[in-house]
Amino acid sequence: QINEAEVVLFSVPSYACQRRTTLDNHNVTLTDALSLLAENAELSDEDGRGVAFRRAAAVLKALPAPVTAMSQLTGLPCLGDHSLRVIKDILENEASDEVESTKQSDRFKALKVLTGIFGVGSKTADRWIRDGIHNLHQLQESGATLNRAQQAGLEHYDDLNQQVTKAEADAITEIVQEAVVSVLPGAQVVLTGGFRRGKQTGHDVDFLITHPEEGREVGLMPKVVFWLESQGFLLYQKTTRNSYLEVKDGPGRPSSNMDRFERCLSIFKLAKKEERGIKLTNPPAHRRWRAVRVDLVVSPISQFAFALLGWTGSKLFERELRRWAGHEKAMSLSSHALYDNKQSRYLRAASEEEIFAHLGLEYIPPSERNA
Ligand code: CTP
Ligand code: MN
Ligand code: MN
Ligand code: MN
């Protein structure tokens, strides 16, 4: 029995971008449960429900201590009836029936397995499930047509579903740095995504590339990709060219949340640690490399701060920044620019700190953007 006076009451602001969310999560059981329901909703094309569960999980991630009683949650934002019911079930019974039955359901399991293939989204997976395909074996037997990304995804399925370690991310950083400075001296490479937020593992490794002189970065990606390919570092790559024009297609009239930088979605062939730098005379019994997903993005220096902020994540933190900008400040934020709708002009920024300042937000460093 907890004494009423000893119950810790929590208070958090309602936008995730107003909060400091470290990796030190005191409510893992609860946030795992809500994240699973979010994932299930997203895989079922119910994005609204997905975001609601993600926001609820993010509020719990920001709490300074474990939740032990429902009464502690009074007044907290983003906790809807559904999320509160799940939390209550777990606090009272150690588990939520809804979460457990979702986890066990054939449909959820099939969606997870199929979308675990690089290049397969929820729509494709859903179509396959309706055709009776529930696992990789059935997919291979079905004769379904796979695009190039999906073929590579299937081929490297086990590797790509194994978490990337920080050590592997560091090894890839060295390779990308060598590639970039070889083709354009003075160009800069920054690790973004989860690893920049301090995560020790990730599903891929994300990089942002720029050059301190505006314009020098034009045409950089194909050169980097050619260098990597000729050195045998790429198992797969698909490069998309820059399609951003500030005047015609700026954030004043955003067509989607997708950014338009020159980007390369790739699969690296990374030598295993014990093999790196070693030349063997006999072929070893085990495979000497593994496949790792790597994302490369090139940004002009004038947009670098926005690109860095946009590619550091977390995804929910980004979504909340854009929602804050739009709803609270009448501004449009993208990975390219910040547009002030009241002043009808773009607000320049040379650093992430300046962007937070434009938005009237306290600066949150990457390690505290783990919402
Ligand atoms: N991103 C983006 N456009 C995409 C894909 C990703 O702007 N088409 C951004 C996301 O918003 C996120 C960042 O790139 O801020 C990294 O995305 P991702 O690699 O998917 O997530 P991580 O946070 O790095 O998590 P993980 O460790 O699973 O890779
Ligand atoms: Mn703590
Ligand atoms: Mn990532
Ligand atoms: Mn990524």
Tab-separated table of C-alpha atoms and ligand atoms in Angstrom:
chain	number	residue	atom	x	y	z
A	1	GLN	CA	0.000	0.000	0.000
A	2	ILE	CA	1.499	3.274	-1.115
A	3	ASN	CA	0.950	6.285	1.116
A	4	GLU	CA	-0.914	8.983	-0.792
A	5	ALA	CA	1.719	11.555	0.148
A	6	GLU	CA	4.499	9.399	-1.309
A	7	VAL	CA	2.985	9.021	-4.766
A	8	VAL	CA	5.213	10.852	-7.227
A	9	LEU	CA	3.161	13.040	-9.517
A	10	PHE	CA	4.639	13.615	-12.950
A	11	SER	CA	4.381	16.641	-15.141
A	12	VAL	CA	5.557	16.900	-18.736
A	13	PRO	CA	4.945	19.414	-21.520
A	14	SER	CA	2.766	18.115	-24.343
A	15	TYR	CA	5.092	18.305	-27.383
A	16	ALA	CA	7.988	15.811	-27.419
A	17	CYS	CA	10.246	18.595	-28.741
A	18	GLN	CA	9.701	20.503	-25.469
A	19	ARG	CA	10.998	17.550	-23.456
A	20	ARG	CA	14.368	15.966	-22.766
A	21	THR	CA	14.102	12.269	-23.546
A	22	THR	CA	17.281	10.318	-22.871
A	23	LEU	CA	17.870	6.616	-23.532
A	24	ASP	CA	17.431	6.054	-19.797
A	25	ASN	CA	13.856	4.787	-19.988
A	26	HIS	CA	12.322	3.925	-16.603
A	27	ASN	CA	9.164	2.436	-18.103
A	28	VAL	CA	10.413	-0.074	-20.689
A	29	THR	CA	7.627	-2.615	-20.133
A	30	LEU	CA	4.945	0.001	-20.697
A	31	THR	CA	6.649	1.713	-23.652
A	32	ASP	CA	7.389	-1.644	-25.336
A	33	ALA	CA	3.703	-2.542	-25.050
A	34	LEU	CA	2.514	0.789	-26.485
A	35	SER	CA	5.187	0.696	-29.217
A	36	LEU	CA	4.000	-2.736	-30.280
A	37	LEU	CA	0.438	-1.446	-30.635
A	38	ALA	CA	1.826	1.545	-32.566
A	39	GLU	CA	3.722	-0.753	-34.884
A	40	ASN	CA	0.659	-2.935	-35.405
A	41	ALA	CA	-1.417	0.144	-36.276
A	42	GLU	CA	1.235	1.438	-38.710
A	43	LEU	CA	1.495	-1.974	-40.372
A	44	SER	CA	-2.290	-1.978	-40.719
A	45	ASP	CA	-2.316	1.442	-42.398
A	46	GLU	CA	-3.882	3.117	-39.357
A	47	ASP	CA	-1.397	5.952	-39.041
A	48	GLY	CA	-3.559	8.079	-36.747
A	49	ARG	CA	-3.756	5.311	-34.154
A	50	GLY	CA	-0.069	4.635	-34.636
A	51	VAL	CA	0.873	8.222	-33.808
A	52	ALA	CA	-1.434	8.240	-30.763
A	53	PHE	CA	0.336	5.175	-29.316
A	54	ARG	CA	3.772	6.613	-30.226
A	55	ARG	CA	2.940	9.875	-28.420
A	56	ALA	CA	1.704	8.001	-25.351
A	57	ALA	CA	4.870	5.872	-25.274
A	58	ALA	CA	7.008	9.011	-25.653
A	59	VAL	CA	5.380	10.648	-22.621
A	60	LEU	CA	6.258	7.591	-20.507
A	61	LYS	CA	9.840	7.594	-21.866
A	62	ALA	CA	10.259	11.138	-20.541
A	63	LEU	CA	9.248	10.299	-16.942
A	64	PRO	CA	12.023	10.432	-14.310
A	65	ALA	CA	10.882	7.244	-12.522
A	66	PRO	CA	8.781	4.109	-13.082
A	67	VAL	CA	5.010	4.486	-13.021
A	68	THR	CA	3.564	2.425	-10.172
A	69	ALA	CA	0.015	3.741	-9.889
A	70	MET	CA	-2.520	5.130	-12.357
A	71	SER	CA	-3.021	8.136	-10.071
A	72	GLN	CA	0.470	9.338	-10.999
A	73	LEU	CA	-0.633	9.870	-14.595
A	74	THR	CA	-3.297	12.459	-13.806
A	75	GLY	CA	-2.865	15.501	-15.969
A	76	LEU	CA	-0.248	14.002	-18.295
A	77	PRO	CA	-0.705	14.855	-22.000
A	78	CYS	CA	-1.185	12.420	-24.912
A	79	LEU	CA	-2.524	9.547	-22.812
A	80	GLY	CA	-5.839	8.613	-24.427
A	81	ASP	CA	-8.381	6.129	-23.086
A	82	HIS	CA	-6.929	3.272	-25.093
A	83	SER	CA	-3.339	3.847	-23.923
A	84	LEU	CA	-4.495	4.328	-20.314
A	85	ARG	CA	-6.373	0.989	-20.473
A	86	VAL	CA	-3.212	-0.781	-21.663
A	87	ILE	CA	-1.115	0.855	-18.930
A	88	LYS	CA	-3.695	-0.058	-16.283
A	89	ASP	CA	-3.777	-3.712	-17.413
A	90	ILE	CA	0.000	-3.971	-17.193
A	91	LEU	CA	0.207	-2.273	-13.789
A	92	GLU	CA	-2.533	-4.531	-12.406
A	93	ASN	CA	-1.906	-7.844	-14.198
A	94	GLU	CA	1.708	-7.629	-15.411
A	95	ALA	CA	0.481	-7.889	-19.014
A	96	SER	CA	-2.109	-6.544	-21.420
A	97	ASP	CA	-4.321	-9.111	-23.164
A	98	GLU	CA	-4.575	-6.870	-26.207
A	99	VAL	CA	-0.796	-6.588	-26.539
A	100	GLU	CA	-0.256	-10.317	-25.997
A	101	SER	CA	-2.929	-11.362	-28.496
A	102	THR	CA	-1.619	-8.877	-31.076
A	103	LYS	CA	1.894	-10.253	-30.627
A	104	GLN	CA	0.617	-13.835	-31.111
A	105	SER	CA	-1.666	-13.082	-34.054
A	106	ASP	CA	-0.808	-14.726	-37.376
A	107	ARG	CA	-1.416	-11.476	-39.210
A	108	PHE	CA	0.981	-9.431	-37.056
A	109	LYS	CA	3.647	-12.135	-37.234
A	110	ALA	CA	3.333	-12.330	-41.020
A	111	LEU	CA	3.446	-8.522	-41.386
A	112	LYS	CA	6.604	-8.417	-39.244
A	113	VAL	CA	8.369	-11.155	-41.207
A	114	LEU	CA	7.458	-9.720	-44.621
A	115	THR	CA	8.138	-6.033	-43.835
A	116	GLY	CA	11.416	-7.249	-42.340
A	117	ILE	CA	12.503	-7.569	-45.964
A	118	PHE	CA	14.271	-4.366	-47.057
A	119	GLY	CA	12.098	-2.733	-49.739
A	120	VAL	CA	8.817	-4.263	-48.523
A	121	GLY	CA	6.293	-1.905	-46.949
A	122	SER	CA	2.983	-2.609	-45.273
A	123	LYS	CA	0.964	-2.363	-48.505
A	124	THR	CA	3.048	-4.993	-50.305
A	125	ALA	CA	3.059	-7.245	-47.238
A	126	ASP	CA	-0.718	-6.923	-46.927
A	127	ARG	CA	-1.195	-7.867	-50.595
A	128	TRP	CA	1.024	-10.928	-50.171
A	129	ILE	CA	-0.815	-12.004	-47.006
A	130	ARG	CA	-4.108	-11.793	-48.893
A	131	ASP	CA	-2.498	-14.096	-51.494
A	132	GLY	CA	-1.738	-16.595	-48.710
A	133	ILE	CA	1.939	-15.683	-48.306
A	134	HIS	CA	2.864	-15.563	-44.602
A	135	ASN	CA	6.578	-16.342	-44.503
A	136	LEU	CA	9.779	-16.211	-46.545
A	137	HIS	CA	9.480	-19.797	-47.724
A	138	GLN	CA	5.973	-19.211	-49.090
A	139	LEU	CA	7.189	-15.993	-50.716
A	140	GLN	CA	10.008	-17.782	-52.507
A	141	GLU	CA	7.657	-20.576	-53.672
A	142	SER	CA	4.969	-18.118	-54.796
A	143	GLY	CA	6.812	-16.756	-57.804
A	144	ALA	CA	5.832	-13.214	-56.716
A	145	THR	CA	7.745	-10.559	-58.646
A	146	LEU	CA	10.345	-8.783	-56.503
A	147	ASN	CA	11.988	-5.498	-57.404
A	148	ARG	CA	15.769	-5.056	-57.109
A	149	ALA	CA	15.600	-3.709	-53.533
A	150	GLN	CA	13.370	-6.575	-52.393
A	151	GLN	CA	15.632	-9.167	-54.041
A	152	ALA	CA	18.626	-7.735	-52.176
A	153	GLY	CA	16.515	-7.553	-48.998
A	154	LEU	CA	15.572	-11.221	-49.253
A	155	GLU	CA	19.113	-12.275	-50.075
A	156	HIS	CA	20.526	-10.507	-47.001
A	157	TYR	CA	17.485	-11.020	-44.764
A	158	ASP	CA	19.262	-12.420	-41.692
A	159	ASP	CA	22.096	-9.881	-41.747
A	160	LEU	CA	19.737	-6.927	-42.191
A	161	ASN	CA	17.530	-8.079	-39.327
A	162	GLN	CA	20.492	-8.226	-36.983
A	163	GLN	CA	21.152	-4.954	-35.133
A	164	VAL	CA	24.115	-2.857	-36.264
A	165	THR	CA	26.570	-2.228	-33.413
A	166	LYS	CA	28.301	1.074	-32.654
A	167	ALA	CA	31.628	-0.589	-33.540
A	168	GLU	CA	30.231	-1.518	-36.976
A	169	ALA	CA	28.865	2.005	-37.407
A	170	ASP	CA	32.339	3.395	-36.603
A	171	ALA	CA	33.963	1.051	-39.148
A	172	ILE	CA	31.476	2.179	-41.812
A	173	THR	CA	32.050	5.829	-40.858
A	174	GLU	CA	35.749	5.398	-41.690
A	175	ILE	CA	34.934	3.879	-45.070
A	176	VAL	CA	32.428	6.609	-45.963
A	177	GLN	CA	34.870	9.305	-44.832
A	178	GLU	CA	37.614	7.858	-47.015
A	179	ALA	CA	35.244	7.658	-49.991
A	180	VAL	CA	34.031	11.228	-49.565
A	181	VAL	CA	37.412	12.929	-49.111
A	182	SER	CA	38.835	10.875	-51.999
A	183	VAL	CA	36.290	12.260	-54.448
A	184	LEU	CA	35.940	15.760	-52.918
A	185	PRO	CA	38.660	17.005	-50.548
A	186	GLY	CA	37.227	19.263	-47.843
A	187	ALA	CA	33.815	17.605	-47.870
A	188	GLN	CA	32.432	16.670	-44.465
A	189	VAL	CA	30.681	13.548	-43.206
A	190	VAL	CA	28.448	13.510	-40.136
A	191	LEU	CA	26.893	10.454	-38.506
A	192	THR	CA	23.154	11.110	-38.012
A	193	GLY	CA	20.138	8.954	-37.027
A	194	GLY	CA	20.050	6.884	-33.868
A	195	PHE	CA	23.820	6.669	-33.472
A	196	ARG	CA	24.046	10.470	-33.236
A	197	ARG	CA	21.444	10.273	-30.445
A	198	GLY	CA	23.813	7.998	-28.543
A	199	LYS	CA	22.158	4.649	-29.302
A	200	GLN	CA	24.507	1.661	-29.065
A	201	THR	CA	22.705	-0.271	-31.833
A	202	GLY	CA	20.566	0.589	-34.836
A	203	HIS	CA	18.765	-0.914	-37.822
A	204	ASP	CA	21.056	1.009	-40.191
A	205	VAL	CA	23.759	3.684	-40.255
A	206	ASP	CA	22.816	7.201	-41.436
A	207	PHE	CA	25.185	9.849	-42.820
A	208	LEU	CA	24.858	13.445	-43.913
A	209	ILE	CA	27.476	14.809	-46.297
A	210	THR	CA	28.177	18.454	-47.146
A	211	HIS	CA	30.937	20.850	-48.261
A	212	PRO	CA	31.671	24.217	-46.570
A	213	GLU	CA	31.569	25.962	-49.970
A	214	GLU	CA	28.005	26.181	-51.323
A	215	GLY	CA	27.625	24.359	-54.637
A	216	ARG	CA	30.702	22.170	-54.324
A	217	GLU	CA	28.455	19.312	-53.136
A	218	VAL	CA	26.583	19.172	-56.460
A	219	GLY	CA	27.084	15.833	-58.176
A	220	LEU	CA	28.913	14.398	-55.178
A	221	MET	CA	26.740	11.350	-54.562
A	222	PRO	CA	27.375	9.497	-57.857
A	223	LYS	CA	31.126	9.968	-57.328
A	224	VAL	CA	30.965	8.622	-53.763
A	225	VAL	CA	28.861	5.675	-54.917
A	226	PHE	CA	31.260	4.950	-57.807
A	227	TRP	CA	34.226	4.979	-55.386
A	228	LEU	CA	32.457	2.660	-52.931
A	229	GLU	CA	31.335	0.345	-55.726
A	230	SER	CA	34.786	0.120	-57.306
A	231	GLN	CA	36.259	-0.785	-53.899
A	232	GLY	CA	33.700	-3.583	-53.512
A	233	PHE	CA	31.888	-2.037	-50.542
A	234	LEU	CA	28.366	-2.079	-51.995
A	235	LEU	CA	25.990	-5.040	-52.267
A	236	TYR	CA	23.115	-2.786	-53.352
A	237	GLN	CA	22.477	0.910	-53.888
A	238	LYS	CA	19.766	3.140	-55.226
A	239	THR	CA	20.556	6.809	-55.670
A	240	THR	CA	17.860	9.456	-55.975
A	241	ARG	CA	18.838	12.895	-57.175
A	242	ASN	CA	18.051	16.201	-55.509
A	243	SER	CA	14.645	17.528	-56.494
A	244	TYR	CA	14.342	20.473	-54.117
A	245	LEU	CA	13.777	24.000	-55.390
A	246	GLU	CA	13.154	26.563	-52.675
A	247	VAL	CA	10.912	28.917	-54.633
A	248	LYS	CA	8.802	26.412	-56.499
A	249	ASP	CA	8.637	23.676	-53.901
A	250	GLY	CA	9.617	25.216	-50.596
A	251	PRO	CA	8.162	24.513	-47.196
A	252	GLY	CA	5.632	27.312	-47.766
A	253	ARG	CA	3.849	24.716	-49.846
A	254	PRO	CA	5.153	21.367	-48.689
A	255	SER	CA	3.999	18.531	-50.943
A	256	SER	CA	5.001	15.844	-48.438
A	257	ASN	CA	7.182	15.210	-45.410
A	258	MET	CA	9.718	13.440	-47.602
A	259	ASP	CA	12.787	15.538	-48.137
A	260	ARG	CA	14.282	15.967	-51.576
A	261	PHE	CA	17.997	15.690	-51.007
A	262	GLU	CA	20.284	13.662	-53.178
A	263	ARG	CA	20.250	10.388	-51.293
A	264	CYS	CA	21.482	6.856	-51.518
A	265	LEU	CA	19.838	3.894	-49.836
A	266	SER	CA	22.434	1.149	-49.766
A	267	ILE	CA	23.560	-2.188	-48.415
A	268	PHE	CA	27.224	-2.286	-47.433
A	269	LYS	CA	29.456	-5.335	-47.483
A	270	LEU	CA	31.285	-4.929	-44.188
A	271	ALA	CA	34.271	-7.131	-43.361
A	272	LYS	CA	33.859	-8.873	-40.026
A	273	LYS	CA	36.002	-7.304	-37.308
A	274	GLU	CA	38.417	-10.228	-36.981
A	275	GLU	CA	38.939	-10.127	-40.761
A	276	ARG	CA	39.422	-6.403	-41.258
A	277	GLY	CA	42.841	-5.668	-42.674
A	278	ILE	CA	43.783	-9.347	-42.788
A	279	LYS	CA	44.488	-11.129	-46.072
A	280	LEU	CA	43.839	-14.854	-45.812
A	281	THR	CA	45.475	-17.344	-48.145
A	282	ASN	CA	42.908	-20.118	-47.642
A	283	PRO	CA	39.201	-19.428	-47.899
A	284	PRO	CA	37.829	-19.460	-44.339
A	285	ALA	CA	35.031	-21.837	-43.323
A	286	HIS	CA	32.776	-18.949	-42.294
A	287	ARG	CA	31.622	-15.887	-44.185
A	288	ARG	CA	34.085	-13.014	-43.791
A	289	TRP	CA	31.613	-10.160	-44.169
A	290	ARG	CA	28.118	-9.111	-43.331
A	291	ALA	CA	25.484	-6.914	-44.977
A	292	VAL	CA	24.607	-3.594	-43.286
A	293	ARG	CA	22.000	-1.008	-44.331
A	294	VAL	CA	23.514	2.454	-44.867
A	295	ASP	CA	21.722	5.717	-45.788
A	296	LEU	CA	23.711	8.562	-47.371
A	297	VAL	CA	22.317	12.065	-47.841
A	298	VAL	CA	24.033	15.065	-49.455
A	299	SER	CA	23.031	18.596	-48.432
A	300	PRO	CA	24.270	22.023	-49.521
A	301	ILE	CA	25.854	23.891	-46.588
A	302	SER	CA	23.033	26.494	-46.599
A	303	GLN	CA	20.545	23.752	-45.659
A	304	PHE	CA	22.915	21.697	-43.527
A	305	ALA	CA	21.512	22.624	-40.097
A	306	PHE	CA	17.985	21.738	-41.230
A	307	ALA	CA	19.166	18.484	-42.784
A	308	LEU	CA	21.118	17.587	-39.639
A	309	LEU	CA	18.112	18.298	-37.419
A	310	GLY	CA	15.818	16.391	-39.782
A	311	TRP	CA	18.022	13.311	-40.065
A	312	THR	CA	18.948	12.964	-36.397
A	313	GLY	CA	15.460	11.887	-35.318
A	314	SER	CA	13.849	10.286	-33.500
A	315	LYS	CA	11.013	10.023	-35.989
A	316	LEU	CA	8.507	11.088	-33.347
A	317	PHE	CA	10.720	13.989	-32.233
A	318	GLU	CA	10.813	15.185	-35.891
A	319	ARG	CA	7.071	14.846	-36.267
A	320	GLU	CA	6.534	16.811	-33.061
A	321	LEU	CA	8.942	19.572	-34.171
A	322	ARG	CA	6.947	20.008	-37.383
A	323	ARG	CA	3.661	19.953	-35.459
A	324	TRP	CA	4.991	22.558	-33.002
A	325	ALA	CA	6.199	24.741	-35.850
A	326	GLY	CA	2.879	24.585	-37.677
A	327	HIS	CA	0.383	24.714	-34.817
A	328	GLU	CA	2.168	26.936	-32.314
A	329	LYS	CA	4.325	29.197	-34.501
A	330	ALA	CA	2.618	29.307	-37.913
A	331	MET	CA	5.885	28.119	-39.430
A	332	SER	CA	6.699	25.246	-41.793
A	333	LEU	CA	9.752	23.175	-40.918
A	334	SER	CA	11.361	20.672	-43.281
A	335	SER	CA	14.800	19.102	-43.618
A	336	HIS	CA	15.570	21.938	-46.071
A	337	ALA	CA	14.324	25.121	-44.466
A	338	LEU	CA	12.081	26.948	-41.994
A	339	TYR	CA	9.388	29.193	-43.434
A	340	ASP	CA	7.594	31.829	-41.344
A	341	ASN	CA	4.035	32.065	-42.671
A	342	LYS	CA	3.312	35.345	-40.834
A	343	GLN	CA	6.394	37.135	-42.157
A	344	SER	CA	6.189	35.276	-45.490
A	345	ARG	CA	9.906	34.582	-45.463
A	346	TYR	CA	12.484	31.874	-44.860
A	347	LEU	CA	14.401	31.965	-41.576
A	348	ARG	CA	18.052	31.114	-42.082
A	349	ALA	CA	20.034	29.028	-39.618
A	350	ALA	CA	23.632	27.861	-39.494
A	351	SER	CA	23.175	25.536	-36.525
A	352	GLU	CA	20.532	23.372	-34.848
A	353	GLU	CA	20.627	25.793	-31.888
A	354	GLU	CA	19.472	28.626	-34.173
A	355	ILE	CA	16.564	26.542	-35.465
A	356	PHE	CA	15.324	25.796	-31.934
A	357	ALA	CA	15.674	29.526	-31.164
A	358	HIS	CA	13.611	30.483	-34.260
A	359	LEU	CA	10.966	28.021	-33.074
A	360	GLY	CA	10.917	29.487	-29.565
A	361	LEU	CA	12.082	26.175	-28.094
A	362	GLU	CA	14.762	25.429	-25.551
A	363	TYR	CA	17.673	23.691	-27.286
A	364	ILE	CA	17.494	19.895	-26.947
A	365	PRO	CA	20.766	18.098	-27.754
A	366	PRO	CA	20.674	14.871	-29.864
A	367	SER	CA	21.098	12.586	-26.816
A	368	GLU	CA	17.837	14.011	-25.423
A	369	ARG	CA	15.802	13.579	-28.637
A	370	ASN	CA	15.080	9.893	-27.999
A	371	ALA	CA	11.306	10.369	-27.874
B	1	CTP	N1	14.337	10.045	-42.401
B	1	CTP	C1	13.839	10.911	-43.332
B	1	CTP	N2	13.346	10.443	-44.512
B	1	CTP	C2	13.362	9.119	-44.782
B	1	CTP	C3	13.885	8.219	-43.851
B	1	CTP	C4	14.370	8.716	-42.648
B	1	CTP	O1	13.831	12.105	-43.095
B	1	CTP	N3	12.867	8.676	-45.940
B	1	CTP	C5	14.855	10.563	-41.141
B	1	CTP	C6	13.974	10.152	-39.980
B	1	CTP	O2	12.992	11.117	-39.717
B	1	CTP	C7	14.961	10.055	-38.862
B	1	CTP	C8	16.304	9.791	-39.530
B	1	CTP	O3	16.117	10.017	-40.910
B	1	CTP	O4	15.043	11.296	-38.217
B	1	CTP	C9	16.818	8.417	-39.270
B	1	CTP	O5	15.882	7.461	-39.707
B	1	CTP	P1	16.045	5.937	-39.397
B	1	CTP	O6	17.375	5.451	-39.838
B	1	CTP	O7	14.860	5.243	-39.976
B	1	CTP	O8	15.854	5.861	-37.808
B	1	CTP	P2	16.884	5.932	-36.600
B	1	CTP	O9	16.350	6.932	-35.650
B	1	CTP	O10	18.279	6.119	-37.079
B	1	CTP	O11	16.706	4.511	-35.913
B	1	CTP	P3	17.460	3.137	-36.264
B	1	CTP	O12	18.454	2.959	-35.168
B	1	CTP	O13	16.381	2.101	-36.229
B	1	CTP	O14	18.086	3.261	-37.598
B	2	MN	MN	16.755	8.866	-15.025
B	3	MN	MN	19.049	4.898	-38.605
B	4	MN	MN	18.006	5.398	-42.032
